[in-house]
XYZ file of C-alpha atoms in Angstrom:
680
model
C -14.682 39.424 9.624
C -14.644 35.726 10.394
C -17.595 34.561 9.050
C -20.449 32.558 11.892
C -19.370 29.266 11.882
C -20.108 28.008 8.854
C -21.360 24.016 8.169
C -18.643 23.653 5.106
C -19.519 21.565 2.459
C -18.956 17.836 1.884
C -16.191 17.181 -0.061
C -16.670 13.468 0.458
C -20.318 13.177 0.356
C -19.285 14.983 -3.357
C -17.334 12.446 -3.797
C -20.077 9.338 -2.358
C -21.836 10.827 -5.083
C -19.768 11.132 -8.050
C -19.047 7.088 -7.501
C -22.967 6.252 -7.299
C -23.349 8.189 -10.240
C -20.867 6.171 -12.650
C -21.883 3.617 -11.296
C -25.467 3.525 -12.261
C -26.735 3.273 -8.193
C -29.401 4.121 -6.103
C -28.032 7.674 -4.277
C -29.936 6.072 -1.298
C -27.521 4.419 1.095
C -28.665 2.805 4.083
C -27.665 4.124 7.235
C -25.518 0.970 7.974
C -23.267 1.720 4.922
C -22.087 4.798 6.155
C -18.205 3.882 6.485
C -16.076 4.701 10.275
C -14.727 7.705 8.847
C -18.310 9.557 7.822
C -19.213 8.308 11.203
C -17.432 10.103 13.314
C -17.873 13.320 10.424
C -21.774 12.527 11.874
C -20.445 12.455 15.286
C -18.783 15.806 15.294
C -21.027 17.521 13.697
C -24.083 16.994 15.609
C -21.790 17.589 18.919
C -20.310 21.387 16.939
C -24.533 21.523 16.382
C -25.663 21.211 19.848
C -23.121 23.660 21.279
C -23.984 26.242 19.276
C -27.806 25.444 19.756
C -26.537 26.010 23.982
C -25.371 29.045 25.822
C -24.561 26.957 28.586
C -21.839 25.200 26.803
C -20.380 28.267 25.917
C -19.697 29.506 28.500
C -17.614 26.458 29.068
C -14.116 26.151 27.490
C -14.307 21.936 28.072
C -17.049 22.071 25.939
C -14.739 23.555 22.570
C -12.831 21.589 23.277
C -15.258 18.470 23.382
C -15.986 19.511 19.570
C -12.453 19.613 19.400
C -11.466 16.837 19.538
C -14.368 14.934 17.759
C -13.157 16.096 14.339
C -9.590 15.957 15.565
C -9.981 11.708 15.716
C -11.558 12.026 12.288
C -8.185 13.464 11.006
C -6.002 10.891 13.986
C -7.762 7.685 12.766
C -8.592 8.081 8.395
C -5.741 11.000 6.938
C -7.099 10.190 3.825
C -10.988 10.855 4.699
C -12.412 12.567 3.031
C -13.933 14.952 5.546
C -10.547 15.852 6.888
C -10.695 19.061 5.105
C -13.325 19.362 6.366
C -12.970 18.241 9.636
C -9.880 20.717 9.654
C -11.523 24.240 9.079
C -14.442 22.913 11.525
C -11.414 23.102 14.241
C -10.420 26.341 12.677
C -13.508 27.916 12.898
C -13.808 26.389 16.514
C -10.825 28.068 18.260
C -11.375 31.470 15.307
C -14.938 31.497 17.777
C -13.369 30.565 21.071
C -10.185 33.179 19.860
C -13.661 36.235 20.461
C -15.178 34.648 22.650
C -12.696 34.171 25.878
C -11.027 36.843 24.145
C -7.216 34.699 24.569
C -5.193 34.761 21.549
C -3.460 31.358 21.599
C -6.836 30.280 20.119
C -6.689 32.556 16.786
C -2.885 30.975 16.904
C -4.702 27.704 16.348
C -6.892 28.489 14.339
C -5.110 29.741 12.029
C -2.262 27.176 11.866
C -5.156 24.462 11.221
C -6.540 26.845 8.171
C -3.335 26.628 6.590
C -2.859 23.182 7.299
C -6.501 21.885 4.676
C -4.060 23.939 2.391
C -0.388 21.964 3.320
C -1.975 18.277 3.478
C -4.478 18.377 1.275
C -3.835 20.890 -1.494
C -6.117 19.393 -4.208
C -9.283 19.758 -1.065
C -11.952 23.369 -1.921
C -11.666 24.271 1.188
C -8.348 25.147 0.875
C -8.958 28.965 -0.889
C -11.604 28.829 2.216
C -9.672 27.682 5.325
C -6.265 31.136 4.341
C -9.141 33.352 3.806
C -10.535 32.569 7.063
C -6.551 32.450 8.032
C -5.580 36.189 6.164
C -8.490 37.540 8.032
C -7.499 36.912 11.622
C -4.506 37.798 11.312
C -5.477 40.494 10.164
C -7.422 41.048 13.211
C -4.281 40.179 15.013
C -2.167 43.626 14.813
C 0.524 41.884 13.910
C 1.818 43.125 10.392
C 3.900 40.533 10.417
C 1.340 37.483 11.087
C -0.477 39.145 8.566
C 1.609 39.664 5.456
C 2.936 35.937 6.409
C -0.657 35.075 5.698
C -1.701 37.404 3.552
C 1.442 35.903 1.005
C 0.481 32.249 1.694
C -3.591 32.922 0.123
C -1.963 35.253 -2.780
C 0.589 32.697 -4.136
C -1.619 29.946 -3.619
C -4.539 31.268 -5.485
C -3.168 33.956 -7.189
C -6.432 34.375 -8.863
C -9.380 33.970 -7.044
C -12.559 35.918 -6.813
C -11.551 37.725 -3.708
C -7.667 37.768 -3.768
C -7.678 41.497 -5.124
C -10.043 42.160 -1.141
C -6.407 40.723 0.406
C -3.969 43.229 -2.327
C -5.914 46.362 -1.404
C -5.457 45.888 2.006
C -2.114 44.789 1.118
C -2.006 47.952 -0.427
C -2.302 50.032 2.874
C 0.686 48.330 4.498
C 4.085 49.936 1.766
C 7.136 47.508 4.227
C 4.256 44.745 3.138
C 4.012 45.008 0.013
C 7.422 42.985 -0.964
C 6.766 40.384 0.865
C 3.178 39.432 -0.089
C 3.999 40.281 -3.537
C 3.714 37.211 -5.742
C 6.228 35.504 -7.286
C 6.247 34.437 -10.876
C 5.139 31.568 -10.730
C 2.249 32.056 -9.367
C 0.207 31.509 -11.702
C -3.930 30.425 -12.238
C -2.899 28.510 -15.590
C -0.121 25.573 -13.848
C -0.999 22.923 -11.636
C 0.956 23.127 -9.192
C 2.922 20.278 -7.498
C 1.798 19.412 -3.633
C 3.888 16.494 -3.196
C 5.974 14.040 -3.439
C 6.126 10.038 -1.874
C 8.604 7.576 -1.851
C 9.041 3.960 -1.264
C 12.137 2.098 -0.805
C 12.732 -1.832 -1.621
C 14.952 -4.468 -1.753
C 15.333 -3.751 -5.135
C 13.332 -0.504 -6.262
C 12.270 2.524 -5.664
C 9.738 3.730 -6.421
C 8.723 7.467 -6.088
C 5.120 8.728 -6.832
C 4.841 12.566 -7.240
C 0.987 14.752 -6.838
C 0.291 17.134 -9.123
C -3.609 18.896 -9.660
C -4.442 18.832 -12.701
C -2.008 16.402 -15.582
C 0.571 17.586 -17.349
C 3.539 17.578 -19.969
C 6.883 15.638 -18.792
C 9.924 15.630 -20.968
C 12.911 13.351 -19.676
C 16.480 12.252 -19.328
C 18.572 10.154 -18.359
C 22.342 11.377 -18.368
C 25.446 9.658 -16.337
C 28.419 11.644 -14.903
C 26.655 11.756 -12.330
C 24.378 9.273 -13.265
C 20.882 11.172 -13.096
C 17.526 11.548 -13.870
C 15.613 14.629 -14.114
C 12.104 14.511 -15.051
C 10.277 18.572 -16.605
C 6.952 18.856 -15.895
C 5.857 21.047 -18.631
C 3.799 23.820 -17.369
C 4.273 23.643 -13.748
C 4.594 25.824 -10.479
C 6.007 24.570 -6.413
C 3.195 24.966 -5.015
C 3.740 26.558 -1.586
C 4.027 23.545 0.814
C 7.114 22.464 -1.662
C 9.490 24.649 -1.796
C 12.859 24.446 -4.357
C 14.784 20.978 -1.682
C 16.416 18.118 -2.358
C 15.617 15.101 -0.389
C 17.560 12.464 1.115
C 16.853 8.914 0.795
C 20.573 6.990 0.063
C 19.049 3.273 0.522
C 21.271 2.764 -2.144
C 19.148 3.041 -5.410
C 18.820 6.917 -4.720
C 20.653 8.888 -3.552
C 18.628 12.050 -3.145
C 15.123 13.559 -5.181
C 16.035 17.953 -6.398
C 13.366 19.802 -7.063
C 13.087 23.233 -8.316
C 11.540 25.830 -10.415
C 13.851 24.932 -13.860
C 12.443 28.491 -15.654
C 8.787 29.642 -15.655
C 6.675 27.438 -15.511
C 8.480 24.739 -15.686
C 9.423 22.567 -13.257
C 12.403 20.104 -12.640
C 12.714 16.903 -10.176
C 16.533 15.442 -10.244
C 16.217 11.452 -8.664
C 20.306 11.241 -8.252
C 21.069 7.375 -9.613
C 22.650 5.120 -7.060
C 23.501 1.994 -8.206
C 20.170 2.030 -11.029
C 19.892 -0.974 -13.659
C 16.500 0.593 -15.149
C 14.426 2.883 -14.477
C 10.238 3.452 -16.292
C 8.111 6.404 -16.052
C 3.917 6.708 -16.285
C 1.504 8.542 -15.134
C -1.657 7.800 -13.408
C -5.035 10.397 -13.773
C -7.384 10.919 -10.626
C -5.885 11.953 -9.005
C -2.933 13.573 -10.777
C 0.170 11.793 -10.748
C 3.088 10.976 -11.516
C 5.177 7.514 -11.059
C 8.846 6.965 -11.856
C 10.204 3.241 -10.647
C 14.079 2.710 -10.230
C 15.121 -1.341 -10.114
C 19.107 -1.943 -9.523
C 20.245 -5.409 -8.236
C 18.712 -8.135 -5.687
C 20.117 -7.356 -2.644
C 18.093 -9.756 -0.867
C 18.503 -12.648 -3.540
C 22.269 -12.261 -1.388
C 20.443 -12.194 1.984
C 19.490 -15.969 1.058
C 23.058 -17.040 0.721
C 23.637 -15.444 3.901
C 22.537 -14.937 6.932
C 21.700 -11.364 7.222
C 22.070 -8.629 10.069
C 19.693 -8.258 12.275
C 17.036 -7.086 10.895
C 15.553 -3.562 10.776
C 12.055 -2.025 11.189
C 10.396 -0.313 8.519
C 9.815 3.408 9.434
C 6.387 3.806 7.913
C 5.110 6.841 6.481
C 3.458 9.612 9.050
C -1.026 8.994 9.580
C -0.050 13.031 8.015
C 2.891 12.851 5.265
C 5.131 15.351 4.714
C 6.342 16.191 1.371
C 8.399 13.437 1.165
C 8.195 9.927 2.726
C 10.655 7.565 2.412
C 9.989 3.638 4.112
C 13.224 1.601 4.713
C 12.050 -2.315 3.325
C 12.441 -5.156 6.514
C 16.121 -6.805 5.375
C 15.161 -10.804 4.589
C 15.801 -12.430 8.271
C 18.168 -14.767 9.002
C 18.243 -18.145 7.095
C 15.612 -21.615 9.153
C 17.949 -24.160 9.530
C 17.715 -26.281 6.242
C 16.048 -30.024 6.202
C 19.580 -30.731 6.183
C 19.564 -30.266 10.020
C 16.794 -32.227 10.587
C 18.110 -36.187 10.450
C 20.385 -35.401 12.336
C 19.552 -36.145 15.297
C 18.080 -40.407 15.263
C 21.910 -40.959 15.865
C 23.068 -38.149 18.168
C 22.610 -40.865 20.482
C 26.140 -41.904 19.755
C 28.628 -39.884 21.445
C 31.484 -39.781 18.851
C 32.659 -36.382 17.808
C 36.243 -37.790 17.298
C 35.615 -40.350 14.698
C 33.571 -38.478 12.719
C 36.308 -36.473 12.393
C 38.404 -38.460 10.345
C 35.529 -41.405 8.890
C 37.839 -42.675 6.438
C 40.987 -44.827 7.769
C 37.885 -45.885 10.151
C 36.602 -48.163 7.792
C 39.628 -50.534 6.804
C 41.184 -51.003 10.524
C 37.796 -52.108 11.818
C 37.300 -55.014 8.850
C 38.763 -58.121 11.534
C 36.126 -57.363 14.587
C 33.034 -57.059 12.544
C 32.465 -60.721 12.625
C 30.826 -60.143 15.902
C 27.027 -59.313 14.567
C 26.352 -60.834 18.534
C 27.248 -57.941 20.281
C 25.949 -54.749 18.807
C 23.065 -54.602 20.573
C 25.463 -54.694 23.608
C 26.297 -51.606 22.981
C 24.296 -48.684 21.754
C 23.057 -48.159 25.530
C 26.639 -48.147 25.887
C 27.318 -44.770 24.495
C 25.123 -43.435 26.523
C 27.109 -43.322 29.584
C 30.006 -41.393 29.503
C 32.754 -43.713 29.127
C 35.610 -43.436 27.004
C 37.256 -47.737 27.086
C 34.291 -49.344 25.749
C 34.396 -46.807 22.594
C 36.057 -48.218 20.854
C 34.292 -50.907 19.976
C 30.755 -50.293 19.478
C 32.288 -47.193 16.505
C 32.831 -49.563 13.648
C 29.339 -50.941 13.958
C 27.372 -47.164 14.423
C 29.334 -45.197 12.344
C 28.558 -47.604 9.179
C 24.925 -47.534 9.826
C 23.817 -43.695 10.516
C 24.944 -43.220 6.719
C 22.750 -46.004 4.886
C 19.575 -45.002 7.408
C 19.708 -41.758 7.057
C 19.854 -41.526 3.094
C 17.134 -43.643 3.762
C 14.526 -42.283 5.587
C 15.161 -38.660 4.003
C 13.110 -38.396 0.558
C 14.978 -37.927 -2.626
C 14.678 -34.580 -4.346
C 12.564 -34.582 -6.980
C 12.809 -31.278 -9.549
C 10.813 -28.617 -9.361
C 8.039 -28.949 -12.677
C 7.517 -26.883 -15.195
C 5.690 -23.893 -16.059
C 2.881 -24.005 -18.099
C 5.345 -22.190 -21.057
C 7.223 -25.347 -20.041
C 9.823 -23.169 -19.179
C 12.577 -23.190 -15.290
C 11.647 -19.681 -14.369
C 14.930 -18.368 -12.269
C 12.112 -19.492 -8.551
C 11.263 -22.917 -10.435
C 15.106 -23.294 -10.289
C 16.523 -22.626 -7.637
C 13.587 -23.518 -5.158
C 12.797 -20.701 -3.686
C 10.438 -20.315 -1.202
C 7.862 -17.539 0.034
C 8.294 -15.943 3.155
C 6.436 -12.938 2.643
C 3.041 -12.243 0.876
C 1.154 -9.302 0.397
C -2.906 -9.634 0.344
C -4.545 -6.847 -0.332
C -8.168 -6.349 -0.080
C -8.792 -3.784 -2.850
C -11.623 -0.386 -2.575
C -11.613 1.185 0.527
C -12.542 3.931 2.918
C -14.754 6.575 0.290
C -14.233 4.565 -3.094
C -16.667 1.470 -2.058
C -16.157 -0.527 -4.607
C -19.067 -2.250 -7.165
C -21.978 -2.142 -4.718
C -24.782 -4.755 -5.247
C -29.021 -4.614 -5.092
C -29.340 -5.755 -2.242
C -26.345 -3.205 -0.959
C -22.916 -4.929 -0.592
C -20.314 -3.207 -1.011
C -17.416 -5.020 -2.751
C -14.945 -2.287 -0.767
C -16.244 -4.624 2.871
C -16.877 -8.281 0.814
C -12.930 -8.262 0.211
C -11.851 -7.101 3.233
C -13.684 -9.657 5.534
C -12.680 -12.217 2.999
C -8.733 -10.640 2.732
C -8.732 -11.630 7.127
C -10.219 -14.583 6.751
C -7.421 -15.591 4.357
C -4.647 -13.951 5.968
C -4.958 -16.116 9.717
C -5.825 -19.385 7.093
C -1.692 -18.640 5.340
C -0.248 -17.487 8.997
C -1.568 -20.983 10.559
C -1.431 -23.353 7.526
C 1.558 -22.087 6.288
C 3.664 -20.026 8.428
C 4.409 -17.372 6.649
C 4.587 -13.046 6.787
C 0.966 -12.072 6.263
C 0.765 -8.014 5.285
C -1.909 -6.789 4.049
C -1.885 -2.632 2.478
C -5.156 -2.151 4.571
C -7.466 -4.096 7.291
C -9.649 -2.025 8.576
C -11.940 1.452 5.667
C -9.666 2.888 4.311
C -9.203 3.819 1.289
C -4.861 3.152 -0.152
C -3.999 4.597 -3.454
C -2.921 2.382 -6.111
C 0.045 3.435 -6.667
C 1.119 3.152 -2.534
C -0.756 -1.181 -2.611
C 2.795 -1.791 -5.231
C 5.061 0.279 -3.268
C 4.188 -1.508 -0.221
C 4.817 -5.759 -1.580
C 7.801 -4.088 -3.717
C 9.245 -2.507 -0.226
C 8.128 -5.036 2.251
C 10.791 -6.624 0.219
C 7.377 -9.372 -0.529
C 6.876 -12.853 -2.513
C 3.661 -13.122 -3.608
C 0.812 -10.086 -3.734
C -2.319 -11.003 -4.164
C -5.204 -8.805 -4.032
C -9.115 -9.936 -3.898
C -12.285 -7.891 -5.484
C -15.579 -8.639 -6.897
C -16.432 -8.134 -10.343
C -19.688 -6.543 -11.689
C -21.836 -6.309 -14.901
C -24.264 -4.420 -17.066
C -26.520 -7.938 -17.040
C -27.135 -8.633 -13.859
C -27.357 -12.484 -14.805
C -23.728 -12.433 -15.317
C -20.979 -14.600 -12.903
C -18.245 -16.654 -12.669
C -15.159 -16.705 -11.372
C -11.949 -14.359 -13.054
C -8.617 -14.530 -12.650
C -6.129 -11.632 -13.835
C -2.226 -10.988 -14.544
C -0.661 -8.249 -16.130
C -0.682 -8.058 -19.737
C -1.963 -6.837 -22.520
C -6.218 -6.601 -21.775
C -7.373 -9.371 -25.100
C -10.627 -8.505 -25.023
C -13.546 -5.665 -24.325
C -14.466 -7.310 -21.239
C -11.133 -7.224 -19.702
C -10.241 -3.626 -20.743
C -13.636 -3.167 -19.403
C -13.121 -4.320 -15.626
C -9.735 -2.737 -16.392
C -11.194 0.521 -16.407
C -14.196 0.175 -14.073
C -10.376 -1.796 -11.298
C -9.207 1.903 -12.359
C -11.219 4.473 -11.981
C -10.412 5.557 -16.082
C -11.743 5.758 -19.506
C -11.547 2.568 -22.311
C -9.337 5.829 -24.406
C -6.463 5.629 -21.452
C -6.137 1.341 -21.819
C -4.732 2.306 -25.880
C -1.559 4.035 -23.946
C -1.282 2.315 -21.289
C -0.518 -0.892 -23.160
C 2.466 0.188 -24.236
C 3.793 0.710 -21.023
C 2.914 -1.931 -19.253
C 4.736 -3.427 -22.336
C 7.561 -1.447 -21.158
C 6.965 -1.714 -17.086
C 7.228 -5.865 -16.960
C 9.635 -8.748 -17.158
C 9.236 -11.984 -18.389
C 9.522 -13.682 -16.234
C 7.219 -12.341 -13.832
C 4.787 -12.632 -16.757
C 5.399 -16.360 -16.480
C 5.286 -16.868 -12.724
C 2.800 -14.512 -12.172
C 0.657 -17.053 -15.237
C 1.208 -19.868 -12.687
C 0.168 -18.166 -9.668
C -3.212 -17.328 -10.951
C -4.440 -20.382 -13.471
C -3.541 -21.937 -9.639
C -5.422 -19.511 -6.978
C -8.295 -19.719 -10.537
C -8.423 -23.740 -11.279
C -8.956 -24.015 -7.053
C -11.452 -21.322 -6.749
C -13.504 -23.714 -9.910
C -12.276 -27.116 -8.110
C -13.684 -25.880 -4.372
C -16.790 -23.948 -5.012
C -18.299 -25.842 -8.082
C -19.452 -27.780 -4.752
C -21.670 -24.837 -3.593
C -22.491 -23.420 -5.977
C -22.552 -25.316 -9.070
C -24.662 -22.862 -11.006
C -22.851 -19.527 -9.852
C -18.777 -20.200 -9.892
C -18.704 -20.616 -13.800
C -15.276 -20.881 -15.306
C -14.254 -17.384 -16.916
C -10.469 -17.877 -17.054
C -7.434 -16.054 -16.637
C -7.207 -13.205 -18.712
C -5.176 -10.612 -18.441
C -5.582 -7.248 -18.236
C -3.477 -3.678 -17.225
C -4.044 -3.141 -13.530
C -2.646 -0.298 -11.899
C -2.570 -2.309 -8.651
C -0.075 -4.657 -10.445
C 2.111 -2.497 -12.011
C 6.115 -2.253 -10.992
C 5.931 -5.251 -8.906
C 9.183 -6.977 -8.180
C 7.084 -10.683 -7.953
C 4.070 -12.525 -8.738
C 1.207 -10.652 -8.728
C -2.391 -11.553 -9.405
C -5.710 -9.724 -9.822
C -8.757 -12.758 -8.446
C -13.090 -11.835 -9.652
C -13.982 -14.123 -6.401
C -17.396 -13.299 -7.550
C -20.208 -10.921 -9.224
C -21.598 -8.788 -6.588
C -24.176 -7.652 -9.571
C -26.403 -10.512 -9.278
C -28.719 -10.834 -7.024
C -27.719 -14.558 -6.537
C -24.199 -14.491 -5.459
C -24.980 -11.375 -3.872
C -26.977 -13.418 -1.067
C -24.515 -16.562 -1.065
C -21.237 -13.873 -0.454
C -23.423 -12.307 2.465
C -22.389 -15.941 4.281
C -19.672 -16.441 5.625
C -20.061 -19.953 5.282
C -19.157 -19.315 2.035
C -16.763 -16.810 2.126
C -14.966 -18.820 4.688
C -14.690 -21.103 1.672
C -13.152 -17.933 -1.224
C -10.611 -18.118 1.563
C -9.967 -21.726 2.038
C -9.354 -22.302 -1.779
C -7.674 -19.159 -1.947
C -5.218 -20.843 0.637
C -4.975 -24.156 -1.103
C -4.483 -22.533 -4.034
C -1.370 -20.026 -3.085
C 0.351 -24.368 -1.999
C -0.519 -25.333 -5.056
C 1.326 -22.335 -6.373
C 4.530 -23.274 -3.947
C 4.457 -26.697 -4.698
C 5.167 -26.394 -8.137
C 7.575 -23.982 -7.893
C 9.267 -26.574 -5.000
C 11.251 -29.843 -4.557
C 8.983 -30.167 -1.299
C 6.266 -29.026 -0.300
C 7.627 -29.263 2.796
C 9.023 -26.321 1.941
C 6.988 -23.744 1.235
C 7.188 -21.314 3.663
C 10.773 -22.277 5.097
C 9.291 -20.083 7.803
C 9.230 -21.203 11.389
C 6.103 -22.551 13.068
C 2.206 -20.525 12.858
C 2.246 -19.014 16.888
C 5.628 -16.958 16.086
C 3.752 -15.027 12.714
C 2.443 -11.808 13.512
C 0.160 -10.208 10.381
C 1.421 -6.953 10.077
C -0.531 -4.348 8.383
C 1.612 -1.350 6.196
C 1.612 2.080 7.842
C 1.907 0.509 10.869
C 4.197 -0.872 13.148
C-alpha cells in the first residue's frame, strides 16, 4: 500500500539548523531571513495542505496539477536547493494519489519517474530510500512484472542493507523469472562509498574534473605514457546505479575522455585520457566528499591574443539538473580590439596622399628645392580636400614631413610597467596585459548563509548586494566584461566557482566575503591570497570559509604548495594589496574606528585553489561587530565599499600596464554585457 501522503522531513531545515548551531547562533531567525527556495517550498506546502483538506478540490485534476506545479518551481529555479529532494518526493506522492483517485495508470508512471529522480539527481538525499520504496510498491501493484522487477533491482542495488530490503527480497523470491534481474550485484555493499556523479569544466589552459562521493575514501593514482593517461583508484567504493561503467567524451584538447568502471571488488577506477597536458594535481574536499582533478596545458588563449581569433563560440552551460558528466566549453578570446596606434591616424587623414606614402624615402630629396616657399603652406591645406589631381604635387612636400613629428608629439612615450612588490617583472607585467574579463564571486548563498550578525544581517545577502554594485561599476567605468558566479540567492560549491573562472578564461578572480569573530569588538579589513596560513587567525578564517576543521588544514597546506605557481602568488599578492589599500583609504573617512588595517594575509582557501589567474578573497568587514553591522545595512556604505574595490582593481591594472588607457582594451561600456555563470 502507498503511505497516505506523508509529510516529508525537511533536509534543508536540518542543514540550516546545523549551520546555526555551528555558528553558535540562536535557532529562531526572522521571517525576512528565509531564502526564496524556502519561500517557494512553504507556498507549495500550503497549496498541498489546502488540497488535502478540501473534498471539493480533490475531485478536480486542475487542483492536483496546481500543487504539482508549485513543487516543480523549486527544482526548476533552485536545482541545488536542499528542498529539491523534498519537492520531488512530494510530487511523486501527489501523482501516486492521483493514480488511485482517477484510476489512470499514467499518473503511476509519473510518480515512479519522480521517485527515481530523487535518487538519480540527489543521490546523497536521505529521502532516497523512501522514494524507491514507494516506487517499488507502485510498480508491484501495477500488475506489470517487468516494471516491478526493475524498480526492485534499483532499490536493492542502491539500499541493499536497508531495513525494508528484506521485504523486497521476499516479494522477489515469489517470482522465479524475476530473480536473475533483481539479484543485487556483488558491488552493492553498504560498507562501500558510492560514486554518484562526475562533472567537468573546460578552460583555455586547464580542465577541472570533480568526482562526487557520498563519503571520503582512500585513493591511489599514477600517470602512464603511451598513450598518456592518468588513472585513479578509489578504494572502498562502488558505482551508484546512476553511474554505470562507461566513458564520457570531453575533447577539449587537454582531455580526450573520462572513463569510469569497476576495477575489482570494492575498487572503482577513473581514467583520464590526456591530450596536450603538461601537469596535473589531485586533492580531496570534504563535506560533501568529492575528489578534484586539475589538468593544465599550454595557454591557448595567449596565442589568440597575438593573432585575431575566429568568431567566438558560446560557452555551453551545464543543465539545471546535471547529467553524470557536464562539459562546459570555454568562450575563446574575442577578436583583439584596435591598438592605440590606430587612433592618432585620423588627424593627418584629411591629406589624401596615399601615393607618396608608398614611397616615403625618395620624396624628401627631390622636394628639397620647393621648400624655400613656406608662405603657400596655408593654401595647399584646403585644396587636398577637393579631389583635384594637378595641385597634389605642390602640397605633398609640406604635409609629408610634418605628420610624423606631430604624431610623435601627440602620443605620449610609453612608460614601462612597475615591478611587483617583490621587485620583479611577472609575465603579465612583461607583456603589459590588460583585463578584459573579471569574475566577481559573492560568497556563500542558498542554504549556506555564511556569517550572521547579531541583528540578523546575513553574509550571503550583504556580499551579493555589494557584488552586484561592483559589477555595475566595473562595466561602466572600466568597460570590462563581468562574469558573476551567482546573481541570486543560490548555492554554488566552492570548487565550481574557480572552475567557472577558468572555463570563462577570466583575467581576475575576486571573491567577496564578510568576516566574523568570537569577540564582538573585532573590526577591520582583511584581504587574502592563496598560500600558507601564517597565523592562527588566518587558519580560523580559512576553516570557517572552507567549513572544515583546522586539523585538515595541515594536510591542505602541502596540497596548496604543490598546485600553486609562483607567478600567480606574486600577482595575487599585488592584486590583494591594491584592493586592501584602496578599501582602507576610501572607507576610513566615513568609518574611522571600523576601517582598521588588519593586513594582507595568506590562507589556503578552497575557493582560490586551482585558479589560473590572479585571485583574492576580500573580507570587507566584521559582521560580528554590532557597529559595523549597522553601518553595513546602509546602501551608502555598501556603495562606498564597491567603489573602493573598483579603485583597487583600477590601481592594480595600472601597475601592470604602460598606461591607464590600456587597462581593459575593451569596447565602450554600453556594449559590455554582464554574464552569470550557468546562464546563456
